[in-house]
């Protein structure tokens, strides 16, 4: 049972970049773990067997999803069939029949939850699985004192071991995420040092060059030369925007947070980008809830929202619709949704969003999205991204709500 966990974080996270391939390989590893558990059970008479297949089956389904759960269930049934038809086989079949739908029902909630809730869900499902097994086996074979003793010990042991392995997996997962964050922090530190040395020195000659280009743009110039001058000025402006992003990342942040209404700020951002969206044949639809109050810096919040909304507009080269909404959640957050009908992203692309120098645009630097992530984190918020290739992307920004 330990092998899949350590194999995943030691090898698969480094070597296998595709999430689909990771899930497939982990399903195989959990399947091998199940086969070992079922091959070396504890026999206690009359062909009654006790083993801990529940743990790799449960963890494989909760962390993998629907298809790994179905694969592991079929593997259990087929391997149990190898031992022949018996009461134990029918017990296995019935337990899976009653347990798998319940596990899959809680799987999505498990995937969205934090460590403490994940542990509770896993332990609760392990208890339910063992209780179903105890009940069905007792109905098929009859209840006896010895049987209840053995099954009670099995239930207790399965629950404790499930708790241990879930905590172990979540702890290793947190360490891995912390390492990834430290790597990003180191990259940001390098950017900060480079920014302090070069940014201002680069900007000064650029401004001089831009000024002379504007002076050269006289009315009697041929149209093609005017076009070249305008393109040169636009490229200098774009380079200046990149330098501004560098400066935003490099300079120390001073908190000027205040109590602000998110709905008002989001509406301001929509108004700012209204003409930009019209030029791209994109319509913006809004749905705001009143009194969405948070504690934040309004300028920084607007900068983050402009970056994300601008990306949503640019993700639809042939035009389309963008939905922007603001509402409150039951768990104490203000939720800002920005959803487009654009080209969408793969899971691997979503996982790299906000990383230094990663961009899906040919001429992009990735700094704008990195700044947006940094700003949201500075407000103790978080960004969730849902996307599917060819169907669009939804950004969900969650910020702590205040009265």
Short mmCIF file of C-alpha atoms in Angstrom, two decimals:
data_model
loop_
_atom_site.label_atom_id
_atom_site.label_comp_id
_atom_site.label_asym_id
_atom_site.label_seq_id
_atom_site.Cartn_x
_atom_site.Cartn_y
_atom_site.Cartn_z
CA UNK A 1 0.00 0.00 0.00
CA UNK A 2 2.97 2.31 0.53
CA UNK A 3 4.47 1.63 -2.91
CA UNK A 4 1.90 3.60 -5.03
CA UNK A 5 2.16 6.70 -2.84
CA UNK A 6 5.95 6.94 -2.87
CA UNK A 7 6.19 5.90 -6.52
CA UNK A 8 3.82 8.71 -7.50
CA UNK A 9 5.64 11.52 -5.70
CA UNK A 10 9.16 10.16 -6.35
CA UNK A 11 8.90 9.32 -10.03
CA UNK A 12 5.58 10.06 -11.74
CA UNK A 13 5.31 13.73 -10.78
CA UNK A 14 8.78 14.37 -12.27
CA UNK A 15 8.73 12.10 -15.32
CA UNK A 16 5.06 11.97 -16.37
CA UNK A 17 3.64 15.41 -17.24
CA UNK A 18 0.23 14.33 -18.58
CA UNK A 19 -2.41 14.08 -15.85
CA UNK A 20 -4.24 11.35 -17.79
CA UNK A 21 -1.11 9.22 -17.97
CA UNK A 22 -0.46 9.75 -14.27
CA UNK A 23 -3.95 8.53 -13.39
CA UNK A 24 -3.57 5.50 -15.66
CA UNK A 25 -0.22 4.53 -14.11
CA UNK A 26 -1.51 5.11 -10.58
CA UNK A 27 -4.54 2.91 -11.32
CA UNK A 28 -2.16 0.12 -12.31
CA UNK A 29 -0.08 0.62 -9.15
CA UNK A 30 -3.17 0.60 -6.90
CA UNK A 31 -4.33 -2.50 -8.78
CA UNK A 32 -1.04 -4.28 -8.03
CA UNK A 33 -1.43 -3.27 -4.39
CA UNK A 34 -4.93 -4.79 -4.36
CA UNK A 35 -3.64 -8.04 -5.88
CA UNK A 36 -0.98 -8.34 -3.18
CA UNK A 37 -3.53 -7.63 -0.44
CA UNK A 38 -5.89 -10.29 -1.80
CA UNK A 39 -3.07 -12.80 -2.37
CA UNK A 40 -1.93 -12.73 1.25
CA UNK A 41 -5.06 -12.61 3.41
CA UNK A 42 -5.62 -13.78 6.96
CA UNK A 43 -7.65 -17.02 6.95
CA UNK A 44 -9.71 -17.76 10.03
CA UNK A 45 -11.57 -20.94 9.15
CA UNK A 46 -14.29 -22.12 6.77
CA UNK A 47 -12.66 -20.25 3.86
CA UNK A 48 -13.31 -16.91 5.56
CA UNK A 49 -10.69 -14.35 4.50
CA UNK A 50 -9.75 -10.93 5.77
CA UNK A 51 -7.48 -8.50 3.90
CA UNK A 52 -7.08 -4.78 3.39
CA UNK A 53 -8.02 -4.43 -0.28
CA UNK A 54 -10.38 -1.67 0.84
CA UNK A 55 -7.50 0.78 1.36
CA UNK A 56 -5.86 0.75 -2.11
CA UNK A 57 -9.32 0.48 -3.67
CA UNK A 58 -10.64 3.45 -1.69
CA UNK A 59 -7.58 5.67 -2.15
CA UNK A 60 -7.28 4.78 -5.84
CA UNK A 61 -10.91 5.76 -6.43
CA UNK A 62 -10.88 8.94 -4.33
CA UNK A 63 -7.67 10.30 -5.85
CA UNK A 64 -8.20 8.90 -9.35
CA UNK A 65 -11.88 9.36 -10.05
CA UNK A 66 -14.64 7.37 -11.73
CA UNK A 67 -12.74 5.29 -14.27
CA UNK A 68 -9.97 4.17 -11.89
CA UNK A 69 -12.71 3.20 -9.40
CA UNK A 70 -14.49 1.10 -12.02
CA UNK A 71 -11.18 -0.46 -13.15
CA UNK A 72 -10.22 -1.42 -9.58
CA UNK A 73 -13.70 -2.82 -8.91
CA UNK A 74 -13.55 -5.05 -12.00
CA UNK A 75 -10.04 -6.16 -11.01
CA UNK A 76 -11.24 -7.16 -7.53
CA UNK A 77 -14.19 -9.13 -8.93
CA UNK A 78 -12.12 -10.95 -11.55
CA UNK A 79 -9.34 -11.84 -9.13
CA UNK A 80 -11.83 -12.98 -6.50
CA UNK A 81 -13.47 -15.12 -9.17
CA UNK A 82 -10.09 -16.80 -9.68
CA UNK A 83 -10.49 -18.35 -6.21
CA UNK A 84 -13.81 -19.87 -7.29
CA UNK A 85 -17.50 -19.33 -6.61
CA UNK A 86 -18.20 -19.19 -2.90
CA UNK A 87 -19.96 -17.13 -0.30
CA UNK A 88 -16.89 -14.87 -0.25
CA UNK A 89 -17.25 -14.11 -3.96
CA UNK A 90 -20.91 -13.16 -3.63
CA UNK A 91 -20.04 -11.08 -0.58
CA UNK A 92 -17.35 -9.21 -2.58
CA UNK A 93 -19.78 -8.58 -5.44
CA UNK A 94 -22.54 -7.26 -3.19
CA UNK A 95 -20.21 -5.08 -1.11
CA UNK A 96 -18.83 -3.41 -4.24
CA UNK A 97 -22.35 -3.00 -5.59
CA UNK A 98 -23.43 -1.10 -2.48
CA UNK A 99 -20.13 0.73 -1.84
CA UNK A 100 -18.83 1.95 -5.22
CA UNK A 101 -21.74 4.36 -5.97
CA UNK A 102 -21.37 5.92 -2.51
CA UNK A 103 -17.59 6.32 -2.90
CA UNK A 104 -18.01 7.87 -6.35
CA UNK A 105 -20.69 10.20 -4.95
CA UNK A 106 -18.21 11.61 -2.42
CA UNK A 107 -15.24 11.59 -4.82
CA UNK A 108 -15.86 15.09 -6.26
CA UNK A 109 -16.30 16.54 -2.79
CA UNK A 110 -13.08 14.78 -1.75
CA UNK A 111 -11.18 16.26 -4.72
CA UNK A 112 -12.29 19.82 -3.83
CA UNK A 113 -11.68 19.55 -0.08
CA UNK A 114 -8.71 20.41 2.07
CA UNK A 115 -6.60 17.95 4.04
CA UNK A 116 -8.73 17.69 7.21
CA UNK A 117 -11.98 17.10 5.33
CA UNK A 118 -10.32 14.61 2.97
CA UNK A 119 -9.17 12.53 5.93
CA UNK A 120 -12.70 12.55 7.39
CA UNK A 121 -14.26 11.51 4.06
CA UNK A 122 -11.75 8.66 3.56
CA UNK A 123 -12.17 7.34 7.12
CA UNK A 124 -15.97 7.59 6.90
CA UNK A 125 -16.06 5.69 3.60
CA UNK A 126 -13.72 3.01 4.97
CA UNK A 127 -16.03 2.55 7.94
CA UNK A 128 -19.07 2.36 5.64
CA UNK A 129 -17.38 -0.18 3.34
CA UNK A 130 -16.39 -2.45 6.24
CA UNK A 131 -19.81 -2.11 7.87
CA UNK A 132 -21.52 -3.13 4.62
CA UNK A 133 -19.13 -6.08 4.31
CA UNK A 134 -19.79 -7.13 7.91
CA UNK A 135 -23.56 -6.94 7.44
CA UNK A 136 -23.74 -8.78 4.10
CA UNK A 137 -21.30 -11.51 5.19
CA UNK A 138 -23.28 -11.98 8.39
CA UNK A 139 -26.53 -12.31 6.41
CA UNK A 140 -24.97 -14.87 4.07
CA UNK A 141 -23.19 -16.93 6.75
CA UNK A 142 -25.06 -16.08 9.92
CA UNK A 143 -23.95 -13.98 12.86
CA UNK A 144 -21.81 -15.56 15.60
CA UNK A 145 -19.81 -14.10 18.47
CA UNK A 146 -16.50 -15.22 16.94
CA UNK A 147 -17.47 -13.77 13.58
CA UNK A 148 -18.42 -10.42 15.12
CA UNK A 149 -15.12 -10.29 17.05
CA UNK A 150 -13.03 -10.89 13.94
CA UNK A 151 -15.01 -8.48 11.76
CA UNK A 152 -14.94 -5.79 14.44
CA UNK A 153 -11.15 -6.07 14.64
CA UNK A 154 -10.99 -5.91 10.84
CA UNK A 155 -13.23 -2.81 10.76
CA UNK A 156 -11.16 -1.02 13.40
CA UNK A 157 -7.86 -1.90 11.75
CA UNK A 158 -9.08 -0.89 8.27
CA UNK A 159 -10.30 2.48 9.55
CA UNK A 160 -7.05 3.22 11.41
CA UNK A 161 -4.85 2.21 8.46
CA UNK A 162 -7.01 4.26 6.07
CA UNK A 163 -6.57 7.26 8.33
CA UNK A 164 -2.80 6.70 8.43
CA UNK A 165 -2.33 6.35 4.67
CA UNK A 166 -4.60 9.29 3.85
CA UNK A 167 -2.69 11.54 6.26
CA UNK A 168 0.59 10.21 4.85
CA UNK A 169 -0.47 10.89 1.27
CA UNK A 170 -1.77 14.38 2.09
CA UNK A 171 1.40 15.26 4.03
CA UNK A 172 3.67 14.18 1.17
CA UNK A 173 1.39 16.11 -1.22
CA UNK A 174 1.75 19.27 0.89
CA UNK A 175 5.55 18.86 0.95
CA UNK A 176 5.60 18.46 -2.83
CA UNK A 177 3.43 21.59 -3.31
CA UNK A 178 5.64 23.52 -0.89
CA UNK A 179 8.71 22.53 -2.91
CA UNK A 180 7.03 23.71 -6.13
CA UNK A 181 6.12 27.03 -4.47
CA UNK A 182 9.70 27.45 -3.25
CA UNK A 183 10.98 26.92 -6.80
CA UNK A 184 8.57 29.59 -8.06
CA UNK A 185 9.65 31.90 -5.24
CA UNK A 186 13.27 31.47 -6.24
CA UNK A 187 12.42 32.33 -9.84
CA UNK A 188 10.58 35.45 -8.63
CA UNK A 189 13.60 36.42 -6.55
CA UNK A 190 15.82 36.21 -9.62
CA UNK A 191 13.30 38.30 -11.57
CA UNK A 192 13.31 40.87 -8.76
CA UNK A 193 17.10 41.17 -8.83
CA UNK A 194 17.18 41.48 -12.61
CA UNK A 195 14.40 44.05 -12.52
CA UNK A 196 16.18 46.33 -10.06
CA UNK A 197 19.30 46.34 -12.26
CA UNK A 198 17.94 46.62 -15.80
CA UNK A 199 14.33 47.87 -15.91
CA UNK A 200 14.88 51.62 -15.54
CA UNK A 201 18.02 51.62 -17.70
CA UNK A 202 16.11 49.92 -20.52
CA UNK A 203 13.06 52.17 -20.24
CA UNK A 204 14.95 55.46 -20.64
CA UNK A 205 16.38 54.83 -24.16
CA UNK A 206 13.04 53.32 -25.17
CA UNK A 207 11.20 56.52 -24.27
CA UNK A 208 13.71 58.60 -26.23
CA UNK A 209 13.33 56.32 -29.26
CA UNK A 210 9.53 56.51 -29.03
CA UNK A 211 9.67 60.30 -28.94
CA UNK A 212 11.80 60.53 -32.09
CA UNK A 213 9.53 58.06 -33.89
CA UNK A 214 6.55 60.29 -33.12
CA UNK A 215 8.45 63.30 -34.49
CA UNK A 216 9.18 61.42 -37.72
CA UNK A 217 5.47 60.67 -38.20
CA UNK A 218 4.78 63.68 -40.47
CA UNK A 219 1.61 64.16 -42.61
CA UNK A 220 3.47 63.99 -45.96
CA UNK A 221 5.02 60.59 -45.26
CA UNK A 222 3.86 57.71 -47.49
CA UNK A 223 1.24 55.43 -45.94
CA UNK A 224 3.55 52.41 -45.82
CA UNK A 225 6.17 54.34 -43.84
CA UNK A 226 3.48 55.65 -41.49
CA UNK A 227 2.41 52.07 -40.96
CA UNK A 228 5.97 51.04 -40.09
CA UNK A 229 6.32 53.92 -37.66
CA UNK A 230 3.03 53.05 -35.95
CA UNK A 231 4.06 49.40 -35.63
CA UNK A 232 7.39 50.45 -34.12
CA UNK A 233 5.65 52.67 -31.56
CA UNK A 234 3.18 49.88 -30.67
CA UNK A 235 6.03 47.39 -30.15
CA UNK A 236 7.85 49.87 -27.91
CA UNK A 237 4.64 50.32 -25.91
CA UNK A 238 4.30 46.55 -25.60
CA UNK A 239 7.89 46.30 -24.37
CA UNK A 240 7.12 49.05 -21.86
CA UNK A 241 4.11 47.06 -20.56
CA UNK A 242 6.40 44.04 -20.05
CA UNK A 243 8.83 46.22 -18.07
CA UNK A 244 5.90 47.48 -15.95
CA UNK A 245 5.00 43.85 -15.17
CA UNK A 246 8.61 43.19 -14.19
CA UNK A 247 8.57 46.22 -11.90
CA UNK A 248 5.29 45.07 -10.32
CA UNK A 249 6.90 41.73 -9.49
CA UNK A 250 10.24 43.13 -8.41
CA UNK A 251 9.37 46.06 -6.20
CA UNK A 252 8.34 45.50 -2.56
CA UNK A 253 4.59 45.56 -2.09
CA UNK A 254 3.06 48.13 0.25
CA UNK A 255 -0.36 47.21 1.54
CA UNK A 256 -2.98 49.92 1.01
CA UNK A 257 -5.90 47.61 1.61
CA UNK A 258 -9.34 48.90 2.44
CA UNK A 259 -12.94 47.75 2.60
CA UNK A 260 -14.20 47.63 -1.00
CA UNK A 261 -17.28 46.43 -2.85
CA UNK A 262 -16.15 43.82 -5.38
CA UNK A 263 -19.23 44.28 -7.58
CA UNK A 264 -18.38 47.96 -8.08
CA UNK A 265 -14.74 47.19 -8.93
CA UNK A 266 -15.66 44.41 -11.35
CA UNK A 267 -18.15 46.70 -13.10
CA UNK A 268 -15.40 49.31 -13.44
CA UNK A 269 -13.10 46.75 -15.06
CA UNK A 270 -15.86 45.72 -17.48
CA UNK A 271 -16.40 49.38 -18.43
CA UNK A 272 -12.66 49.87 -19.00
CA UNK A 273 -12.48 46.89 -21.37
CA UNK A 274 -15.80 47.49 -23.11
CA UNK A 275 -14.29 49.12 -26.21
CA UNK A 276 -11.49 46.55 -26.31
CA UNK A 277 -14.04 43.72 -26.31
CA UNK A 278 -16.09 45.37 -29.05
CA UNK A 279 -12.99 45.62 -31.25
CA UNK A 280 -12.61 41.83 -30.84
CA UNK A 281 -16.32 41.22 -31.56
CA UNK A 282 -16.84 39.99 -28.00
CA UNK A 283 -19.92 40.74 -25.88
CA UNK A 284 -19.59 40.92 -22.09
CA UNK A 285 -22.57 39.89 -19.96
CA UNK A 286 -22.60 40.66 -16.24
CA UNK A 287 -24.46 39.38 -13.19
CA UNK A 288 -23.48 41.03 -9.90
CA UNK A 289 -24.74 40.57 -6.36
CA UNK A 290 -24.79 43.67 -4.18
CA UNK A 291 -22.73 44.03 -0.98
CA UNK A 292 -19.81 41.78 -1.97
CA UNK A 293 -17.38 43.29 0.51
CA UNK A 294 -13.72 42.31 0.87
CA UNK A 295 -10.55 43.80 2.34
CA UNK A 296 -8.13 44.54 -0.50
CA UNK A 297 -6.28 47.12 -2.57
CA UNK A 298 -8.73 48.28 -5.29
CA UNK A 299 -5.99 49.22 -7.80
CA UNK A 300 -4.29 45.84 -7.51
CA UNK A 301 -7.60 43.99 -7.68
CA UNK A 302 -8.49 45.87 -10.86
CA UNK A 303 -5.08 45.06 -12.35
CA UNK A 304 -5.61 41.35 -11.69
CA UNK A 305 -9.15 41.36 -13.11
CA UNK A 306 -8.09 43.31 -16.21
CA UNK A 307 -5.38 40.75 -16.97
CA UNK A 308 -7.77 37.80 -16.66
CA UNK A 309 -10.69 39.44 -18.51
CA UNK A 310 -8.37 40.61 -21.29
CA UNK A 311 -7.08 37.06 -21.71
CA UNK A 312 -10.67 35.79 -21.90
CA UNK A 313 -11.42 38.26 -24.70
CA UNK A 314 -8.24 37.36 -26.59
CA UNK A 315 -9.03 33.64 -26.25
CA UNK A 316 -11.89 34.12 -28.77
CA UNK A 317 -10.25 35.20 -32.06
CA UNK A 318 -13.56 34.93 -33.94
CA UNK A 319 -15.64 36.64 -31.26
CA UNK A 320 -18.11 35.29 -28.75
CA UNK A 321 -19.47 35.86 -25.28
CA UNK A 322 -17.83 36.44 -21.90
CA UNK A 323 -19.81 36.08 -18.68
CA UNK A 324 -18.64 38.03 -15.63
CA UNK A 325 -20.33 37.45 -12.29
CA UNK A 326 -19.88 38.19 -8.62
CA UNK A 327 -21.63 36.42 -5.76
CA UNK A 328 -21.01 35.15 -2.22
CA UNK A 329 -20.51 31.53 -1.14
CA UNK A 330 -21.74 29.67 1.90
CA UNK A 331 -18.18 29.08 3.15
CA UNK A 332 -17.28 32.75 3.58
CA UNK A 333 -15.91 33.79 0.20
CA UNK A 334 -16.75 36.31 -2.48
CA UNK A 335 -16.68 34.46 -5.82
CA UNK A 336 -15.79 36.27 -9.04
CA UNK A 337 -16.43 34.23 -12.21
CA UNK A 338 -15.04 35.07 -15.65
CA UNK A 339 -16.15 32.56 -18.28
CA UNK A 340 -15.43 32.64 -22.00
CA UNK A 341 -16.22 30.58 -25.11
CA UNK A 342 -12.63 30.49 -26.26
CA UNK A 343 -10.13 27.85 -27.34
CA UNK A 344 -9.85 26.34 -23.86
CA UNK A 345 -6.87 24.62 -22.22
CA UNK A 346 -5.62 21.16 -21.33
CA UNK A 347 -5.11 20.03 -17.74
CA UNK A 348 -1.34 20.38 -18.15
CA UNK A 349 -1.73 23.97 -19.36
CA UNK A 350 -4.01 24.82 -16.44
CA UNK A 351 -1.47 23.44 -13.96
CA UNK A 352 1.23 25.75 -15.36
CA UNK A 353 -0.84 28.94 -15.28
CA UNK A 354 0.74 31.60 -13.10
CA UNK A 355 4.22 30.11 -13.49
CA UNK A 356 7.05 32.47 -14.48
CA UNK A 357 7.34 33.03 -18.24
CA UNK A 358 4.57 30.60 -19.16
CA UNK A 359 2.08 31.94 -21.71
CA UNK A 360 -0.31 30.42 -24.23
CA UNK A 361 0.04 33.43 -26.54
CA UNK A 362 2.80 33.49 -29.12
CA UNK A 363 3.91 37.00 -28.14
CA UNK A 364 3.07 36.64 -24.44
CA UNK A 365 5.48 36.56 -21.52
CA UNK A 366 3.17 35.07 -18.87
CA UNK A 367 3.99 37.94 -16.52
CA UNK A 368 0.45 39.35 -16.56
CA UNK A 369 -1.10 36.10 -15.35
CA UNK A 370 1.72 35.62 -12.83
CA UNK A 371 1.02 39.10 -11.44
CA UNK A 372 -2.71 38.27 -11.21
CA UNK A 373 -2.03 35.10 -9.21
CA UNK A 374 0.37 36.98 -6.94
CA UNK A 375 -2.18 39.74 -6.28
CA UNK A 376 -4.99 37.30 -5.44
CA UNK A 377 -2.72 35.37 -3.07
CA UNK A 378 -1.72 38.63 -1.36
CA UNK A 379 -5.42 39.10 -0.51
CA UNK A 380 -5.47 35.56 1.00
CA UNK A 381 -7.59 34.41 -1.92
CA UNK A 382 -7.24 31.66 -4.50
CA UNK A 383 -7.87 31.09 -8.20
CA UNK A 384 -9.57 28.01 -9.63
CA UNK A 385 -9.59 27.28 -13.36
CA UNK A 386 -12.03 25.02 -15.20
CA UNK A 387 -11.41 24.53 -18.90
CA UNK A 388 -11.92 22.18 -21.81
CA UNK A 389 -10.27 22.43 -25.20
CA UNK A 390 -12.58 23.95 -27.78
CA UNK A 391 -15.29 24.77 -25.21
CA UNK A 392 -13.89 27.68 -23.23
CA UNK A 393 -12.41 28.52 -19.84
CA UNK A 394 -13.81 29.64 -16.50
CA UNK A 395 -11.72 31.54 -13.95
CA UNK A 396 -13.09 31.50 -10.41
CA UNK A 397 -11.49 33.96 -7.97
CA UNK A 398 -12.33 33.35 -4.31
CA UNK A 399 -11.62 36.18 -1.84
CA UNK A 400 -12.40 36.21 1.92
CA UNK A 401 -15.67 38.00 2.59
CA UNK A 402 -16.04 40.60 5.32
CA UNK A 403 -19.25 42.01 6.85
#
